[in-house]
XYZ file of C-alpha atoms in Angstrom:
417
model
C 114.733 -210.949 -171.331
C 111.347 -210.324 -169.350
C 111.552 -206.569 -169.796
C 111.832 -207.026 -173.822
C 109.160 -209.147 -173.901
C 106.444 -206.990 -171.532
C 107.894 -203.888 -173.814
C 106.721 -206.301 -177.250
C 103.394 -206.176 -176.084
C 103.038 -203.025 -174.340
C 100.387 -200.196 -175.292
C 101.394 -197.384 -177.968
C 101.347 -194.974 -175.324
C 103.652 -196.352 -172.859
C 106.611 -197.066 -176.125
C 106.035 -193.280 -176.877
C 106.575 -192.667 -173.035
C 109.444 -194.670 -173.113
C 110.784 -193.750 -176.448
C 110.540 -189.865 -174.933
C 112.946 -191.191 -172.091
C 115.220 -192.668 -174.986
C 115.351 -189.431 -176.100
C 115.820 -187.419 -173.188
C 118.778 -189.820 -172.104
C 120.327 -189.100 -175.708
C 120.445 -184.985 -175.042
C 121.660 -185.876 -171.778
C 124.151 -188.411 -172.108
C 125.060 -185.987 -175.234
C 125.259 -182.425 -173.159
C 127.786 -184.752 -170.795
C 129.795 -185.653 -173.764
C 130.492 -181.892 -174.646
C 131.588 -181.363 -171.446
C 133.898 -184.124 -171.723
C 135.250 -182.628 -175.354
C 135.420 -179.277 -173.671
C 137.855 -180.892 -170.576
C 139.964 -182.390 -173.713
C 140.419 -179.739 -175.717
C 141.066 -176.945 -172.826
C 143.882 -178.835 -170.489
C 144.296 -175.705 -168.979
C 141.043 -174.230 -168.229
C 139.906 -176.575 -165.437
C 137.565 -174.476 -163.819
C 135.587 -174.303 -166.828
C 135.339 -177.608 -167.915
C 133.660 -178.396 -164.208
C 131.751 -175.690 -164.125
C 130.341 -177.024 -167.716
C 129.598 -180.370 -165.864
C 128.043 -179.104 -163.324
C 125.540 -177.281 -165.430
C 124.818 -180.268 -167.105
C 123.168 -181.570 -163.443
C 119.968 -179.803 -165.354
C 119.128 -181.622 -167.492
C 120.282 -184.642 -165.756
C 117.871 -184.103 -162.860
C 115.200 -183.440 -165.752
C 115.470 -186.535 -167.670
C 115.508 -188.586 -164.511
C 112.422 -187.477 -163.048
C 111.035 -188.144 -166.332
C 112.498 -191.855 -165.964
C 110.774 -192.030 -162.790
C 107.602 -190.662 -163.871
C 107.561 -192.893 -166.838
C 107.988 -196.115 -164.657
C 105.597 -194.942 -161.872
C 102.797 -195.205 -164.880
C 104.003 -198.366 -166.867
C 101.246 -200.747 -166.499
C 103.859 -203.284 -166.097
C 104.899 -202.068 -162.596
C 101.532 -202.604 -161.215
C 101.343 -205.820 -158.611
C 98.484 -208.628 -160.123
C 97.805 -211.887 -159.792
C 99.931 -212.950 -162.368
C 102.902 -211.644 -161.184
C 102.482 -212.615 -158.174
C 102.307 -216.560 -159.104
C 105.209 -216.654 -161.378
C 107.682 -215.002 -158.123
C 107.291 -211.644 -159.221
C 106.515 -209.497 -155.841
C 106.399 -205.232 -155.176
C 110.526 -205.827 -155.014
C 111.319 -206.986 -158.028
C 108.793 -205.887 -160.036
C 110.636 -202.265 -158.844
C 113.767 -203.773 -159.975
C 111.930 -205.030 -163.261
C 111.300 -201.427 -163.847
C 114.258 -199.994 -162.961
C 115.943 -203.018 -165.754
C 113.331 -201.334 -168.155
C 114.330 -197.718 -167.295
C 117.447 -198.395 -167.878
C 117.790 -199.667 -171.377
C 115.636 -197.079 -172.586
C 118.199 -194.528 -171.420
C 121.340 -196.810 -172.859
C 119.507 -196.787 -175.658
C 119.030 -193.373 -175.764
C 123.042 -192.771 -174.624
C 124.514 -195.040 -177.155
C 122.715 -193.084 -179.849
C 124.449 -189.930 -178.014
C 127.792 -191.174 -178.441
C 127.249 -192.591 -182.099
C 126.042 -188.432 -182.786
C 128.824 -187.088 -180.556
C 131.915 -189.107 -182.411
C 130.393 -188.376 -185.381
C 130.084 -184.802 -185.081
C 134.183 -184.605 -184.288
C 134.524 -185.840 -187.229
C 136.182 -189.362 -185.712
C 133.475 -191.994 -187.585
C 132.927 -189.952 -190.757
C 132.275 -186.329 -192.142
C 129.053 -184.728 -190.891
C 125.884 -184.240 -192.244
C 124.832 -180.991 -190.063
C 125.371 -177.370 -191.306
C 126.876 -176.360 -188.223
C 129.158 -179.113 -188.389
C 130.013 -178.825 -191.856
C 132.642 -175.846 -191.648
C 134.174 -177.670 -188.785
C 132.891 -176.043 -185.730
C 130.976 -178.704 -184.232
C 134.367 -180.679 -184.543
C 136.382 -177.764 -182.427
C 133.555 -176.698 -180.224
C 133.426 -180.660 -179.020
C 137.542 -181.137 -178.607
C 137.423 -182.870 -181.972
C 141.481 -181.836 -182.259
C 142.033 -183.494 -179.376
C 141.802 -187.434 -178.677
C 138.469 -188.327 -176.300
C 139.357 -190.044 -173.080
C 137.979 -193.376 -173.640
C 137.506 -194.301 -169.947
C 135.962 -190.710 -168.951
C 133.865 -191.388 -171.949
C 132.230 -194.929 -171.055
C 131.454 -193.203 -167.834
C 129.370 -190.411 -168.742
C 127.566 -192.120 -171.060
C 126.776 -194.867 -168.727
C 126.086 -192.158 -165.904
C 122.565 -191.150 -167.254
C 121.450 -195.198 -167.428
C 122.668 -195.946 -163.948
C 120.948 -192.918 -161.695
C 117.771 -193.420 -164.041
C 117.047 -197.012 -163.526
C 118.750 -196.511 -159.805
C 115.872 -193.704 -159.277
C 113.393 -195.316 -160.831
C 113.652 -198.988 -158.788
C 114.195 -196.708 -155.103
C 111.226 -194.929 -156.020
C 108.562 -198.060 -156.682
C 110.696 -200.117 -154.003
C 108.280 -201.256 -151.465
C 108.133 -199.411 -148.015
C 106.832 -201.077 -144.850
C 103.527 -200.178 -144.008
C 101.900 -198.340 -141.239
C 101.609 -200.164 -137.567
C 98.554 -201.617 -137.875
C 97.696 -200.919 -141.480
C 98.087 -204.581 -142.349
C 94.914 -206.482 -143.024
C 94.873 -210.538 -143.472
C 94.137 -210.839 -147.359
C 92.777 -213.879 -149.325
C 94.875 -216.739 -150.222
C 96.411 -216.559 -153.844
C 96.181 -212.363 -153.178
C 98.652 -210.344 -154.525
C 100.463 -208.069 -152.366
C 99.804 -204.896 -151.502
C 102.249 -202.204 -152.999
C 103.203 -199.654 -150.138
C 106.271 -197.618 -152.363
C 104.320 -195.064 -154.051
C 100.533 -195.610 -154.092
C 99.879 -195.573 -157.949
C 96.343 -194.987 -159.620
C 96.036 -198.849 -159.885
C 97.531 -199.865 -156.805
C 95.755 -197.053 -153.853
C 95.389 -193.617 -153.202
C 96.586 -190.712 -153.949
C 99.976 -189.393 -152.390
C 100.208 -187.342 -150.517
C 96.117 -187.250 -149.714
C 94.292 -184.570 -150.126
C 94.236 -183.252 -146.753
C 97.821 -183.016 -146.723
C 98.843 -181.344 -149.824
C 98.479 -178.076 -148.596
C 100.769 -178.667 -145.576
C 103.902 -178.205 -146.965
C 103.503 -174.861 -148.486
C 104.743 -173.164 -145.848
C 107.946 -174.750 -146.007
C 108.247 -173.897 -149.353
C 107.138 -170.650 -149.284
C 109.840 -169.863 -146.506
C 112.433 -172.039 -148.802
C 111.668 -169.359 -151.963
C 112.484 -166.668 -149.715
C 115.283 -168.226 -147.995
C 116.956 -168.710 -151.948
C 115.363 -165.440 -152.805
C 117.264 -163.369 -149.857
C 120.821 -165.458 -150.215
C 121.320 -164.447 -154.279
C 120.794 -160.624 -152.621
C 122.698 -161.584 -149.859
C 125.542 -163.152 -152.687
C 125.754 -160.030 -154.823
C 125.923 -156.858 -152.420
C 128.756 -155.206 -152.941
C 129.917 -156.904 -156.088
C 127.653 -157.238 -159.547
C 128.820 -160.064 -161.874
C 128.243 -159.325 -165.166
C 124.401 -160.787 -166.296
C 125.951 -162.505 -169.520
C 128.149 -164.729 -166.597
C 125.848 -165.645 -165.109
C 124.198 -167.894 -167.973
C 126.957 -168.649 -169.717
C 127.963 -172.220 -168.844
C 131.772 -171.000 -168.479
C 131.527 -171.198 -165.243
C 132.865 -167.378 -164.921
C 130.757 -165.965 -162.299
C 132.934 -164.028 -160.274
C 133.667 -164.706 -156.319
C 129.949 -165.457 -155.156
C 129.560 -169.178 -156.707
C 128.250 -170.715 -154.297
C 125.705 -168.275 -152.921
C 124.267 -167.769 -156.079
C 123.459 -171.357 -157.079
C 122.809 -172.056 -153.352
C 120.262 -169.293 -153.925
C 119.015 -170.897 -157.090
C 118.661 -174.146 -155.932
C 116.988 -173.376 -152.889
C 114.284 -171.355 -154.794
C 113.759 -174.141 -157.304
C 113.269 -176.311 -154.196
C 110.949 -173.869 -152.508
C 108.982 -174.169 -156.067
C 108.892 -177.933 -156.566
C 108.124 -178.477 -152.557
C 105.072 -175.380 -152.701
C 103.455 -176.921 -155.916
C 100.936 -179.574 -154.269
C 99.331 -176.855 -151.735
C 99.499 -173.873 -154.894
C 97.405 -176.637 -156.796
C 95.227 -177.471 -153.634
C 94.824 -173.884 -152.788
C 94.088 -173.018 -157.157
C 91.149 -175.521 -156.375
C 89.823 -174.199 -153.105
C 89.496 -170.550 -154.771
C 87.319 -172.331 -157.908
C 84.967 -173.726 -155.468
C 84.368 -170.746 -153.134
C 81.178 -169.267 -152.727
C 78.175 -171.261 -154.239
C 79.623 -172.694 -157.240
C 77.903 -174.195 -159.861
C 78.510 -177.893 -160.797
C 81.220 -176.713 -163.117
C 83.182 -175.004 -160.876
C 82.597 -176.777 -158.086
C 83.776 -180.076 -160.046
C 86.767 -178.506 -161.128
C 87.652 -177.054 -157.702
C 87.006 -180.531 -155.794
C 88.810 -182.659 -158.557
C 92.458 -180.273 -158.440
C 92.132 -180.884 -153.951
C 91.695 -184.251 -154.494
C 94.678 -184.778 -157.572
C 96.729 -182.025 -156.007
C 99.284 -184.954 -154.377
C 99.696 -186.375 -157.733
C 100.114 -183.149 -160.013
C 101.439 -180.713 -157.816
C 105.050 -181.652 -157.311
C 105.431 -181.864 -161.312
C 103.068 -178.450 -161.525
C 105.757 -177.062 -159.628
C 108.660 -178.277 -161.366
C 107.164 -176.720 -164.782
C 107.071 -173.309 -162.439
C 110.614 -173.818 -161.944
C 111.463 -174.721 -165.152
C 109.375 -171.449 -166.792
C 110.748 -169.054 -163.858
C 114.349 -170.103 -164.611
C 113.930 -169.244 -168.864
C 112.433 -165.870 -167.729
C 115.240 -165.155 -165.765
C 117.735 -166.527 -168.249
C 115.976 -164.523 -170.982
C 116.042 -161.235 -168.905
C 119.675 -161.449 -168.024
C 120.986 -162.429 -171.680
C 118.402 -159.490 -172.591
C 120.228 -157.208 -169.569
C 123.740 -158.302 -171.168
C 123.277 -158.157 -174.617
C 120.514 -156.043 -175.389
C 117.313 -156.652 -176.653
C 118.303 -157.285 -180.300
C 119.135 -160.763 -179.689
C 121.959 -161.288 -182.175
C 123.920 -162.512 -179.686
C 122.600 -166.063 -179.070
C 122.941 -168.619 -176.148
C 124.769 -170.958 -178.576
C 123.258 -175.186 -179.676
C 124.381 -176.559 -176.294
C 123.002 -173.927 -174.489
C 119.650 -174.394 -176.523
C 119.515 -178.192 -176.166
C 120.013 -178.261 -172.630
C 116.827 -175.582 -172.955
C 114.546 -177.803 -174.922
C 115.285 -180.726 -173.105
C 114.779 -179.668 -169.365
C 111.445 -177.682 -171.169
C 110.266 -181.265 -172.886
C 111.259 -183.217 -169.830
C 108.890 -180.641 -167.308
C 106.036 -180.577 -169.766
C 106.267 -184.308 -170.504
C 106.412 -184.855 -167.150
C 102.972 -182.945 -166.559
C 101.065 -184.331 -169.385
C 101.966 -187.801 -167.473
C 100.586 -186.801 -164.367
C 97.526 -185.755 -165.590
C 96.449 -189.387 -167.626
C 97.539 -190.491 -164.075
C 95.230 -188.551 -162.563
C 92.852 -189.076 -165.820
C 92.830 -192.915 -164.699
C 92.489 -192.269 -161.064
C 89.415 -190.796 -161.673
C 88.113 -193.372 -163.688
C 85.214 -194.960 -161.406
C 84.378 -191.309 -160.513
C 83.767 -189.984 -164.040
C 81.599 -193.379 -164.502
C 79.815 -193.085 -161.605
C 78.584 -188.953 -162.308
C 77.868 -190.463 -166.194
C 75.612 -192.575 -164.665
C 74.262 -190.268 -162.477
C 73.202 -188.077 -165.567
C 76.228 -185.314 -165.855
C 77.182 -184.871 -169.355
C 80.345 -185.346 -170.946
C 80.038 -181.361 -172.149
C 80.034 -180.880 -168.449
C 83.179 -183.340 -167.928
C 84.514 -181.434 -170.459
C 84.181 -178.049 -169.272
C 85.826 -178.858 -165.820
C 88.831 -180.431 -167.055
C 89.616 -177.036 -169.370
C 88.456 -174.981 -166.131
C 91.015 -176.788 -164.013
C 93.932 -176.224 -166.872
C 92.756 -172.511 -167.012
C 92.875 -172.007 -163.602
C 96.261 -173.501 -163.304
C 97.626 -170.885 -165.962
C 96.314 -168.388 -164.451
C 97.547 -169.141 -161.041
C 100.662 -170.328 -161.574
C 101.812 -168.316 -164.746
C 102.150 -165.264 -162.656
C 104.055 -166.824 -159.697
C 106.483 -167.664 -162.111
C 106.847 -164.286 -163.380
C 107.022 -162.871 -160.145
C 109.938 -165.737 -159.402
C 111.825 -164.803 -162.522
C 111.374 -161.029 -161.432
C 112.685 -161.585 -157.993
C 115.564 -164.088 -159.038
C 116.991 -162.029 -161.180
C 116.665 -158.242 -160.053
C 119.735 -157.903 -157.760
C 121.685 -158.922 -160.942
C 120.091 -156.152 -163.557
C 120.000 -153.506 -160.782
C 122.919 -152.103 -160.247
């Protein structure tokens, strides 16, 4: 009830973020239900059904990341004197954020279930052209009854996982020894879970942002080496690698493991790449524009680095999938990935891009006092806007070649026999 009351008085931007979480949850739940429909209509193909279910982990992970980002930026999750007086400390606020996230995801999952049943023809005729000739019903297993327990379980996966992850991400951690300081009576307890833009410094600190770069590069190299080793002597079909049917050949664990390590390396190296981009901007004898843009990138690397790394990994994966698709079917583009694969790609891209925008808004709020101080010192608004544009252009110029190079190296063992 408290979550609903807080949602009624929320800012339109907060409501938009929660609506995007609900949309992402609807897409992820729909893909999970399609895997169940395939399993119900193809009982003799358990490997293909399991492969489709495992492919759903990618959009599910993207949805959970978006939900955690929105929960962290929600104003109702920040501690205050009013919440503390009402008995809502940091732990209860984290639980409140988890409940709000689970509620938004549950609404999206319910919409996905209704849409899925409608496309199967279980609740009336379909209004989609794709479904009008019965293709949707056959693709979703409309000729077989849907297992009720399995459908309910898969629909509950996204709300439960996203709500639990949001609550765990905001749960207060014990402070470092000696860091505690006496507080005034009635003051809100400090929140040490994940310091947000309103409660503490950015995490990790600017001087620690580049410390994970060598580990990220090492993970990336190990992932690429594992992929190359997996296809040594046996070259799986490029068309099978981008198909959710699961026919990879005999190298499934190694190939998937190499992909996972490559993505983890890019995400881990994200803060270091952003920090290094800021250092490059501020090299030499920079003017006010380059100096301001570079210092801000270095300071905000801990906040926007991981989302930028995820977006870079998604771009590299999409480019690699397009290369494999072109190698398997030519460059005419006549053979499409299919509507379900397209839905998954759009969902992952939307979640990654929205998470980066959310982190950018958090960073903008974090430097609000700094911006006000610069304006008082005589800095023009044009200079601040120019610094923001320069930061975005520098990140694009740095990360676009990284995504292109990783996509090339990832697909090279499969496209060159």
